[in-house]
Each structure stands twice: as structure tokens, then as C-alpha cells.
PDB file of C-alpha atoms in Angstrom:
ATOM      1  CA  MET A 958     117.040 127.681 127.365  1.00  0.00           C
ATOM      2  CA  SER A 959     116.008 129.964 124.543  1.00  0.00           C
ATOM      3  CA  PHE A 960     116.612 129.617 120.828  1.00  0.00           C
ATOM      4  CA  LYS A 961     114.711 132.749 119.904  1.00  0.00           C
ATOM      5  CA  ASP A 962     115.547 133.657 116.303  1.00  0.00           C
ATOM      6  CA  LYS A 963     118.154 130.882 116.088  1.00  0.00           C
ATOM      7  CA  VAL A 964     118.052 128.848 112.879  1.00  0.00           C
ATOM      8  CA  VAL A 965     117.757 125.113 113.511  1.00  0.00           C
ATOM      9  CA  LEU A 966     118.093 122.583 110.674  1.00  0.00           C
ATOM     10  CA  ILE A 967     116.859 119.045 111.383  1.00  0.00           C
ATOM     11  CA  THR A 968     117.101 116.008 109.107  1.00  0.00           C
ATOM     12  CA  GLY A 969     114.823 113.028 109.546  1.00  0.00           C
ATOM     13  CA  ALA A 970     112.319 115.522 110.898  1.00  0.00           C
ATOM     14  CA  ALA A 971     109.213 113.448 110.147  1.00  0.00           C
ATOM     15  CA  GLY A 972     110.297 110.566 112.397  1.00  0.00           C
ATOM     16  CA  GLY A 973     109.600 110.244 116.097  1.00  0.00           C
ATOM     17  CA  ILE A 974     112.792 111.823 117.449  1.00  0.00           C
ATOM     18  CA  GLY A 975     112.979 114.370 114.636  1.00  0.00           C
ATOM     19  CA  LYS A 976     109.403 115.508 115.188  1.00  0.00           C
ATOM     20  CA  ALA A 977     109.841 115.775 118.953  1.00  0.00           C
ATOM     21  CA  THR A 978     113.059 117.729 118.449  1.00  0.00           C
ATOM     22  CA  ALA A 979     111.355 120.125 116.053  1.00  0.00           C
ATOM     23  CA  GLU A 980     108.586 120.677 118.596  1.00  0.00           C
ATOM     24  CA  LYS A 981     111.139 121.345 121.334  1.00  0.00           C
ATOM     25  CA  PHE A 982     113.049 123.951 119.337  1.00  0.00           C
ATOM     26  CA  ALA A 983     109.856 125.564 118.029  1.00  0.00           C
ATOM     27  CA  ALA A 984     108.613 125.996 121.596  1.00  0.00           C
ATOM     28  CA  GLN A 985     111.874 127.808 122.386  1.00  0.00           C
ATOM     29  CA  GLY A 986     111.468 130.300 119.559  1.00  0.00           C
ATOM     30  CA  ALA A 987     113.694 128.781 116.880  1.00  0.00           C
ATOM     31  CA  LYS A 988     113.339 129.265 113.141  1.00  0.00           C
ATOM     32  CA  LEU A 989     113.097 125.770 111.706  1.00  0.00           C
ATOM     33  CA  ALA A 990     114.224 124.119 108.486  1.00  0.00           C
ATOM     34  CA  LEU A 991     112.954 120.535 108.446  1.00  0.00           C
ATOM     35  CA  VAL A 992     114.209 117.856 106.058  1.00  0.00           C
ATOM     36  CA  ASP A 993     112.839 114.421 105.243  1.00  0.00           C
ATOM     37  CA  LEU A 994     112.585 112.112 102.263  1.00  0.00           C
ATOM     38  CA  LYS A 995     108.865 112.527 101.594  1.00  0.00           C
ATOM     39  CA  LEU A 996     107.319 115.983 101.663  1.00  0.00           C
ATOM     40  CA  ASP A 997     103.792 114.765 102.415  1.00  0.00           C
ATOM     41  CA  THR A 998     105.000 112.869 105.493  1.00  0.00           C
ATOM     42  CA  LEU A 999     106.973 115.912 106.595  1.00  0.00           C
ATOM     43  CA  GLU A1000     103.977 118.206 106.141  1.00  0.00           C
ATOM     44  CA  LYS A1001     101.891 115.935 108.351  1.00  0.00           C
ATOM     45  CA  ALA A1002     104.585 115.833 111.037  1.00  0.00           C
ATOM     46  CA  ALA A1003     104.946 119.620 110.975  1.00  0.00           C
ATOM     47  CA  THR A1004     101.228 120.282 111.480  1.00  0.00           C
ATOM     48  CA  GLY A1005     100.748 122.639 114.409  1.00  0.00           C
ATOM     49  CA  LEU A1006     104.369 123.740 114.698  1.00  0.00           C
ATOM     50  CA  ASP A1007     104.879 127.399 115.478  1.00  0.00           C
ATOM     51  CA  GLY A1008     106.820 129.714 113.188  1.00  0.00           C
ATOM     52  CA  ASN A1009     105.932 128.478 109.690  1.00  0.00           C
ATOM     53  CA  PRO A1010     108.930 126.140 109.310  1.00  0.00           C
ATOM     54  CA  LEU A1011     110.698 125.640 106.009  1.00  0.00           C
ATOM     55  CA  LEU A1012     109.911 122.116 104.776  1.00  0.00           C
ATOM     56  CA  LEU A1013     112.407 120.447 102.456  1.00  0.00           C
ATOM     57  CA  SER A1014     112.299 117.090 100.708  1.00  0.00           C
ATOM     58  CA  ALA A1015     115.738 115.498 100.303  1.00  0.00           C
ATOM     59  CA  ASN A1016     117.506 112.180 100.058  1.00  0.00           C
ATOM     60  CA  VAL A1017     120.352 112.585 102.533  1.00  0.00           C
ATOM     61  CA  THR A1018     122.511 110.093 100.607  1.00  0.00           C
ATOM     62  CA  LYS A1019     122.531 112.330  97.504  1.00  0.00           C
ATOM     63  CA  GLU A1020     125.048 115.161  97.657  1.00  0.00           C
ATOM     64  CA  ALA A1021     123.027 117.372  95.316  1.00  0.00           C
ATOM     65  CA  ASP A1022     120.020 117.061  97.639  1.00  0.00           C
ATOM     66  CA  VAL A1023     122.136 117.949 100.671  1.00  0.00           C
ATOM     67  CA  VAL A1024     123.606 120.973  98.905  1.00  0.00           C
ATOM     68  CA  ALA A1025     120.054 122.006  98.031  1.00  0.00           C
ATOM     69  CA  TYR A1026     118.655 121.748 101.569  1.00  0.00           C
ATOM     70  CA  VAL A1027     121.572 123.719 103.009  1.00  0.00           C
ATOM     71  CA  LYS A1028     121.265 126.361 100.287  1.00  0.00           C
ATOM     72  CA  ALA A1029     117.493 126.690 100.771  1.00  0.00           C
ATOM     73  CA  THR A1030     117.918 127.132 104.525  1.00  0.00           C
ATOM     74  CA  VAL A1031     120.555 129.837 104.131  1.00  0.00           C
ATOM     75  CA  GLU A1032     118.573 131.605 101.410  1.00  0.00           C
ATOM     76  CA  LYS A1033     115.521 131.795 103.691  1.00  0.00           C
ATOM     77  CA  TYR A1034     117.181 132.524 107.029  1.00  0.00           C
ATOM     78  CA  GLY A1035     120.703 133.746 106.228  1.00  0.00           C
ATOM     79  CA  ARG A1036     122.540 131.281 108.477  1.00  0.00           C
ATOM     80  CA  ILE A1037     122.409 127.916 110.297  1.00  0.00           C
ATOM     81  CA  ASP A1038     122.934 128.053 114.068  1.00  0.00           C
ATOM     82  CA  VAL A1039     122.083 124.463 114.970  1.00  0.00           C
ATOM     83  CA  PHE A1040     122.228 121.296 112.878  1.00  0.00           C
ATOM     84  CA  VAL A1041     120.516 118.160 114.178  1.00  0.00           C
ATOM     85  CA  ASN A1042     121.957 115.400 111.972  1.00  0.00           C
ATOM     86  CA  ASN A1043     119.196 112.946 112.724  1.00  0.00           C
ATOM     87  CA  ALA A1044     118.150 111.001 109.605  1.00  0.00           C
ATOM     88  CA  GLY A1045     118.680 107.270 109.972  1.00  0.00           C
ATOM     89  CA  ILE A1046     117.263 103.799 109.335  1.00  0.00           C
ATOM     90  CA  ASN A1047     117.609 100.425 111.058  1.00  0.00           C
ATOM     91  CA  GLY A1048     117.592  98.151 107.991  1.00  0.00           C
ATOM     92  CA  ASP A1049     116.964  94.408 107.991  1.00  0.00           C
ATOM     93  CA  PHE A1050     117.889  92.349 111.041  1.00  0.00           C
ATOM     94  CA  LYS A1051     119.577  89.053 110.181  1.00  0.00           C
ATOM     95  CA  PRO A1052     122.587  87.022 111.309  1.00  0.00           C
ATOM     96  CA  ILE A1053     125.766  87.955 109.469  1.00  0.00           C
ATOM     97  CA  ASP A1054     125.673  84.853 107.249  1.00  0.00           C
ATOM     98  CA  GLU A1055     122.194  85.862 106.062  1.00  0.00           C
ATOM     99  CA  GLN A1056     122.891  89.557 105.570  1.00  0.00           C
ATOM    100  CA  THR A1057     122.894  91.016 102.072  1.00  0.00           C
ATOM    101  CA  VAL A1058     125.265  93.494 100.514  1.00  0.00           C
ATOM    102  CA  GLU A1059     122.224  95.547  99.529  1.00  0.00           C
ATOM    103  CA  ASN A1060     121.044  95.910 103.130  1.00  0.00           C
ATOM    104  CA  TYR A1061     124.509  96.835 104.377  1.00  0.00           C
ATOM    105  CA  ARG A1062     124.944  99.435 101.663  1.00  0.00           C
ATOM    106  CA  ASN A1063     121.500 100.913 102.265  1.00  0.00           C
ATOM    107  CA  VAL A1064     122.050 101.278 106.026  1.00  0.00           C
ATOM    108  CA  LEU A1065     125.570 102.673 105.629  1.00  0.00           C
ATOM    109  CA  ASP A1066     124.446 105.060 102.883  1.00  0.00           C
ATOM    110  CA  VAL A1067     121.789 106.674 105.073  1.00  0.00           C
ATOM    111  CA  ASN A1068     123.413 106.414 108.499  1.00  0.00           C
ATOM    112  CA  VAL A1069     127.022 107.174 107.548  1.00  0.00           C
ATOM    113  CA  ILE A1070     127.145 108.845 104.125  1.00  0.00           C
ATOM    114  CA  GLY A1071     124.061 110.898 105.001  1.00  0.00           C
ATOM    115  CA  VAL A1072     125.701 112.059 108.237  1.00  0.00           C
ATOM    116  CA  PHE A1073     128.962 112.814 106.411  1.00  0.00           C
ATOM    117  CA  LEU A1074     127.288 114.830 103.646  1.00  0.00           C
ATOM    118  CA  GLY A1075     125.204 116.837 106.114  1.00  0.00           C
ATOM    119  CA  LEU A1076     128.303 117.678 108.119  1.00  0.00           C
ATOM    120  CA  LYS A1077     130.343 118.516 105.022  1.00  0.00           C
ATOM    121  CA  HIS A1078     127.954 121.143 103.749  1.00  0.00           C
ATOM    122  CA  VAL A1079     126.560 122.519 107.009  1.00  0.00           C
ATOM    123  CA  ILE A1080     130.029 122.849 108.526  1.00  0.00           C
ATOM    124  CA  ALA A1081     131.123 124.895 105.502  1.00  0.00           C
ATOM    125  CA  GLN A1082     128.302 127.346 106.239  1.00  0.00           C
ATOM    126  CA  MET A1083     129.043 127.409 109.973  1.00  0.00           C
ATOM    127  CA  LYS A1084     132.733 128.104 109.290  1.00  0.00           C
ATOM    128  CA  SER A1085     131.733 131.187 107.319  1.00  0.00           C
ATOM    129  CA  GLN A1086     129.737 132.336 110.373  1.00  0.00           C
ATOM    130  CA  LYS A1087     132.453 131.319 112.867  1.00  0.00           C
ATOM    131  CA  SER A1088     129.762 129.716 115.003  1.00  0.00           C
ATOM    132  CA  GLY A1089     127.389 126.796 115.227  1.00  0.00           C
ATOM    133  CA  ALA A1090     126.359 123.693 117.144  1.00  0.00           C
ATOM    134  CA  VAL A1091     125.898 120.223 115.680  1.00  0.00           C
ATOM    135  CA  VAL A1092     124.189 117.259 117.323  1.00  0.00           C
ATOM    136  CA  ASN A1093     124.640 113.933 115.545  1.00  0.00           C
ATOM    137  CA  MET A1094     122.177 111.140 116.214  1.00  0.00           C
ATOM    138  CA  ALA A1095     124.166 108.073 117.204  1.00  0.00           C
ATOM    139  CA  SER A1096     122.778 105.227 119.328  1.00  0.00           C
ATOM    140  CA  ASN A1097     123.681 102.913 122.160  1.00  0.00           C
ATOM    141  CA  GLY A1098     124.221 100.598 119.194  1.00  0.00           C
ATOM    142  CA  GLY A1099     127.302 102.713 118.539  1.00  0.00           C
ATOM    143  CA  LEU A1100     128.704 101.572 121.896  1.00  0.00           C
ATOM    144  CA  LEU A1101     127.458  97.993 122.134  1.00  0.00           C
ATOM    145  CA  GLY A1102     126.806  94.956 119.972  1.00  0.00           C
ATOM    146  CA  ALA A1103     123.401  93.518 119.089  1.00  0.00           C
ATOM    147  CA  PRO A1104     122.686  90.162 117.451  1.00  0.00           C
ATOM    148  CA  GLY A1105     121.229  90.507 113.964  1.00  0.00           C
ATOM    149  CA  MET A1106     121.889  94.259 113.882  1.00  0.00           C
ATOM    150  CA  SER A1107     125.476  94.332 112.629  1.00  0.00           C
ATOM    151  CA  ALA A1108     124.759  96.785 109.795  1.00  0.00           C
ATOM    152  CA  TYR A1109     123.014  99.262 112.099  1.00  0.00           C
ATOM    153  CA  VAL A1110     125.580  98.806 114.877  1.00  0.00           C
ATOM    154  CA  ALA A1111     128.469  99.329 112.446  1.00  0.00           C
ATOM    155  CA  SER A1112     126.852 102.504 111.124  1.00  0.00           C
ATOM    156  CA  LYS A1113     126.368 104.002 114.578  1.00  0.00           C
ATOM    157  CA  HIS A1114     129.921 103.169 115.650  1.00  0.00           C
ATOM    158  CA  ALA A1115     130.944 105.116 112.553  1.00  0.00           C
ATOM    159  CA  VAL A1116     128.813 108.104 113.566  1.00  0.00           C
ATOM    160  CA  ILE A1117     130.604 108.309 116.910  1.00  0.00           C
ATOM    161  CA  GLY A1118     133.988 108.183 115.179  1.00  0.00           C
ATOM    162  CA  ILE A1119     132.991 110.900 112.737  1.00  0.00           C
ATOM    163  CA  ASN A1120     131.609 112.972 115.623  1.00  0.00           C
ATOM    164  CA  LYS A1121     134.912 112.869 117.532  1.00  0.00           C
ATOM    165  CA  SER A1122     137.016 113.691 114.472  1.00  0.00           C
ATOM    166  CA  VAL A1123     134.919 116.570 113.162  1.00  0.00           C
ATOM    167  CA  ALA A1124     134.714 118.136 116.638  1.00  0.00           C
ATOM    168  CA  LEU A1125     138.510 118.357 116.657  1.00  0.00           C
ATOM    169  CA  GLU A1126     138.619 119.763 113.135  1.00  0.00           C
ATOM    170  CA  VAL A1127     136.277 122.683 113.852  1.00  0.00           C
ATOM    171  CA  ALA A1128     136.896 123.525 117.511  1.00  0.00           C
ATOM    172  CA  THR A1129     138.844 126.672 116.597  1.00  0.00           C
ATOM    173  CA  ASP A1130     136.066 127.783 114.231  1.00  0.00           C
ATOM    174  CA  GLY A1131     133.589 128.371 117.042  1.00  0.00           C
ATOM    175  CA  ILE A1132     131.659 125.201 116.165  1.00  0.00           C
ATOM    176  CA  ARG A1133     130.733 122.477 118.646  1.00  0.00           C
ATOM    177  CA  VAL A1134     129.949 118.895 117.574  1.00  0.00           C
ATOM    178  CA  ASN A1135     128.359 116.334 119.888  1.00  0.00           C
ATOM    179  CA  ALA A1136     126.297 113.165 119.652  1.00  0.00           C
ATOM    180  CA  VAL A1137     123.517 111.473 121.561  1.00  0.00           C
ATOM    181  CA  CYS A1138     123.250 107.705 122.023  1.00  0.00           C
ATOM    182  CA  PRO A1139     119.694 106.626 122.823  1.00  0.00           C
ATOM    183  CA  SER A1140     118.639 103.112 123.659  1.00  0.00           C
ATOM    184  CA  GLY A1141     115.092 102.060 122.742  1.00  0.00           C
ATOM    185  CA  VAL A1142     112.774 105.008 122.119  1.00  0.00           C
ATOM    186  CA  ASP A1143     109.004 104.641 121.891  1.00  0.00           C
ATOM    187  CA  THR A1144     108.763 105.459 118.176  1.00  0.00           C
ATOM    188  CA  GLN A1145     107.874 103.764 114.916  1.00  0.00           C
ATOM    189  CA  MET A1146     111.501 102.667 114.491  1.00  0.00           C
ATOM    190  CA  MET A1147     111.194 100.681 117.708  1.00  0.00           C
ATOM    191  CA  ARG A1148     108.034  99.052 116.364  1.00  0.00           C
ATOM    192  CA  SER A1149     110.118  97.893 113.406  1.00  0.00           C
ATOM    193  CA  ILE A1150     112.800  96.511 115.715  1.00  0.00           C
ATOM    194  CA  GLU A1151     110.169  94.670 117.754  1.00  0.00           C
ATOM    195  CA  THR A1152     108.728  93.152 114.582  1.00  0.00           C
ATOM    196  CA  ASN A1153     112.151  92.037 113.398  1.00  0.00           C
ATOM    197  CA  ALA A1154     112.976  90.508 116.771  1.00  0.00           C
ATOM    198  CA  SER A1155     109.636  89.016 117.687  1.00  0.00           C
ATOM    199  CA  LYS A1156     108.911  86.266 115.162  1.00  0.00           C
ATOM    200  CA  GLY A1157     105.252  87.233 115.408  1.00  0.00           C
ATOM    201  CA  ASN A1158     104.966  88.322 119.049  1.00  0.00           C
ATOM    202  CA  GLU A1159     105.683  92.055 119.127  1.00  0.00           C
ATOM    203  CA  ALA A1160     104.148  92.538 122.571  1.00  0.00           C
ATOM    204  CA  GLN A1161     106.516  89.978 124.103  1.00  0.00           C
ATOM    205  CA  ALA A1162     109.468  91.555 122.301  1.00  0.00           C
ATOM    206  CA  ARG A1163     108.598  94.936 123.768  1.00  0.00           C
ATOM    207  CA  LYS A1164     108.234  93.445 127.232  1.00  0.00           C
ATOM    208  CA  SER A1165     111.658  91.820 126.936  1.00  0.00           C
ATOM    209  CA  PHE A1166     113.336  94.961 125.628  1.00  0.00           C
ATOM    210  CA  GLU A1167     111.861  97.139 128.366  1.00  0.00           C
ATOM    211  CA  ALA A1168     112.781  94.597 131.057  1.00  0.00           C
ATOM    212  CA  ALA A1169     116.433  94.920 129.999  1.00  0.00           C
ATOM    213  CA  VAL A1170     116.390  98.659 130.818  1.00  0.00           C
ATOM    214  CA  PRO A1171     117.131  99.409 134.505  1.00  0.00           C
ATOM    215  CA  LEU A1172     114.437 102.107 134.512  1.00  0.00           C
ATOM    216  CA  GLY A1173     112.039  99.536 133.053  1.00  0.00           C
ATOM    217  CA  ARG A1174     110.770 101.381 129.989  1.00  0.00           C
ATOM    218  CA  TYR A1175     111.602 102.904 126.640  1.00  0.00           C
ATOM    219  CA  ALA A1176     112.585 106.553 126.407  1.00  0.00           C
ATOM    220  CA  GLU A1177     110.061 109.048 125.117  1.00  0.00           C
ATOM    221  CA  ALA A1178     111.110 110.944 121.990  1.00  0.00           C
ATOM    222  CA  SER A1179     110.686 114.191 123.916  1.00  0.00           C
ATOM    223  CA  GLU A1180     113.344 113.044 126.399  1.00  0.00           C
ATOM    224  CA  ILE A1181     115.837 112.619 123.570  1.00  0.00           C
ATOM    225  CA  ALA A1182     114.849 116.064 122.294  1.00  0.00           C
ATOM    226  CA  ASP A1183     115.598 117.534 125.723  1.00  0.00           C
ATOM    227  CA  LEU A1184     119.194 116.281 125.539  1.00  0.00           C
ATOM    228  CA  VAL A1185     119.613 117.444 121.935  1.00  0.00           C
ATOM    229  CA  SER A1186     118.350 120.886 122.892  1.00  0.00           C
ATOM    230  CA  PHE A1187     120.741 121.122 125.842  1.00  0.00           C
ATOM    231  CA  LEU A1188     123.772 120.140 123.757  1.00  0.00           C
ATOM    232  CA  ALA A1189     122.829 122.738 121.135  1.00  0.00           C
ATOM    233  CA  SER A1190     122.389 125.474 123.737  1.00  0.00           C
ATOM    234  CA  ASP A1191     124.780 128.013 125.217  1.00  0.00           C
ATOM    235  CA  GLN A1192     124.535 126.072 128.476  1.00  0.00           C
ATOM    236  CA  ALA A1193     126.722 123.434 126.814  1.00  0.00           C
ATOM    237  CA  ALA A1194     129.276 125.968 125.581  1.00  0.00           C
ATOM    238  CA  PHE A1195     132.269 123.951 126.849  1.00  0.00           C
ATOM    239  CA  ILE A1196     131.050 120.584 125.547  1.00  0.00           C
ATOM    240  CA  THR A1197     132.323 119.294 122.205  1.00  0.00           C
ATOM    241  CA  GLY A1198     133.483 115.964 120.818  1.00  0.00           C
ATOM    242  CA  ALA A1199     131.302 114.186 123.373  1.00  0.00           C
ATOM    243  CA  TYR A1200     128.697 111.464 123.013  1.00  0.00           C
ATOM    244  CA  TYR A1201     126.034 110.993 125.638  1.00  0.00           C
ATOM    245  CA  ARG A1202     124.193 107.822 126.555  1.00  0.00           C
ATOM    246  CA  ILE A1203     120.493 108.272 127.193  1.00  0.00           C
ATOM    247  CA  ASP A1204     119.541 104.715 127.975  1.00  0.00           C
ATOM    248  CA  GLY A1205     117.718 104.419 131.279  1.00  0.00           C
ATOM    249  CA  GLY A1206     120.784 103.075 133.025  1.00  0.00           C
ATOM    250  CA  GLY A1207     121.749 100.486 130.436  1.00  0.00           C
ATOM    251  CA  GLY A1208     125.300 101.766 130.274  1.00  0.00           C
ATOM    252  CA  ALA A1209     125.751 101.017 133.958  1.00  0.00           C
ATOM    253  CA  VAL A1210     124.918  97.337 133.602  1.00  0.00           C
ATOM    254  CA  SER A1211     127.948  95.046 133.950  1.00  0.00           C
ATOM    255  CA  VAL A1212     128.110  91.799 132.009  1.00  0.00           C
TER     256      VAL A1212
END
């Protein structure tokens, strides 16, 4: 696959999956626009990337910020060929009777409103081009339940629903929209999940989580990036409205 001179916009680009995805596209010749909340964190994550990427600080829940990151990308590069709608958080893990409205709103703001706003403004640009590929970051939590994670699970179910609907809306505009659904990935977000689940024994939590995966381990962020890259490529030209598990066999387990 080659993305030589293709413009790739990635949100949540300072996180584990975002960083690995940026590295993957950079290695394939893409022109990158990278978005995250804190510019200093983004600058650190982008160290060593080829091609002098455009680095943009934005809060994905604020429409003005989203308009600004789309505008800055188009002003620099003239177009957006690929949008990796990746920014997301896991929030606090608690049983439903201990959950707070604040936590629910925070998770849904980032994981759902942030996805919606990115799509709204990037799709408008892609329609003007009559081309584009979008990859939304969902989760196996968008297909399953998880105790204590109802806010996160609800948000990722929503991402899959949005993904299906928008793919149908823009199919005749030359735009493809797909999603990926990872299980546990060996990133800082997974460290947070282990801490929330462990009650002080993160190592045991990791062991238990990995034991539940048929392949016996977490995914590497680069493996998620490989799937994102494929779905954004011309090799996936007849794939849209789809969502792909990447879970080490977890989806094959019967209960």
C-alpha cells in the first residue's frame, strides 16, 4: 500500500493507537495532520516522524476547534484524503448505581460528540472533493458488554451506529466510511483499564485480561494501525459501512 502525497488527518494522535497509525501512514508517504488536546504531548509523540506533519491542538468536543483543525489541514494541504476519527477516552469504571452524570457526559462528549463533529466537518470537505476514506475508532466494547464500563460501552455502540448511517449517506459521493473494533491494546489506555479493574493488583488484572483472549495477549498498537491503513487504502475500495473486530479471536468465543 502507498499513500504517497495523500493527506491523512488523525485525531487522538498522541495516544498509543494514534501514534502508531501516524507512523504507519508516514512510512507510506502520507502528508499528515495530527490532532490532540495538548500540543506539547502531540509534539513529543510526533518526534521522528517523516514529512514535517502539521500539529494541531484541539478539543474534539468543541465545534469551533473541529472547524479550525479541518480548516488548517485544508489550508496547508488543499484536501483531506483520509480521516482517522480516533480520539477517545475510557472514563471512570463503576457499577451503574455508582456512576455519575458527569462521567457519562464526559465519555459521551469525547467518544460520540467528538466523532460526530469530526465526521460533520471532514465529510463536508470530502464531498467537495468527491472522494475520501474515513476510519472510525470503535471497540469490541461496541459489540459486547463489560461490567463497570457502561459509559464507554454505550459510546462505542453509538460509534458503530453512526458509522453505518454515515456510510450510507455518502456512498454516492465517493466516500467510504468504516470502523475498527479492537479488544485490549498494549497502550496507556489499557494501563488505565487495568488500574480500574485491579483494586491494586495491575499485574494480575493484565494476566486475567490476556488469558481471556484466545491468542493469549493484547494487540500491539501497530497491528491496529495495519488494519486502519488497509481500510483507508485503495485495496479496500469496495468496503464501506463495515466494522471489523481485531480481538485475537475474542469474537469467536461462545458463551
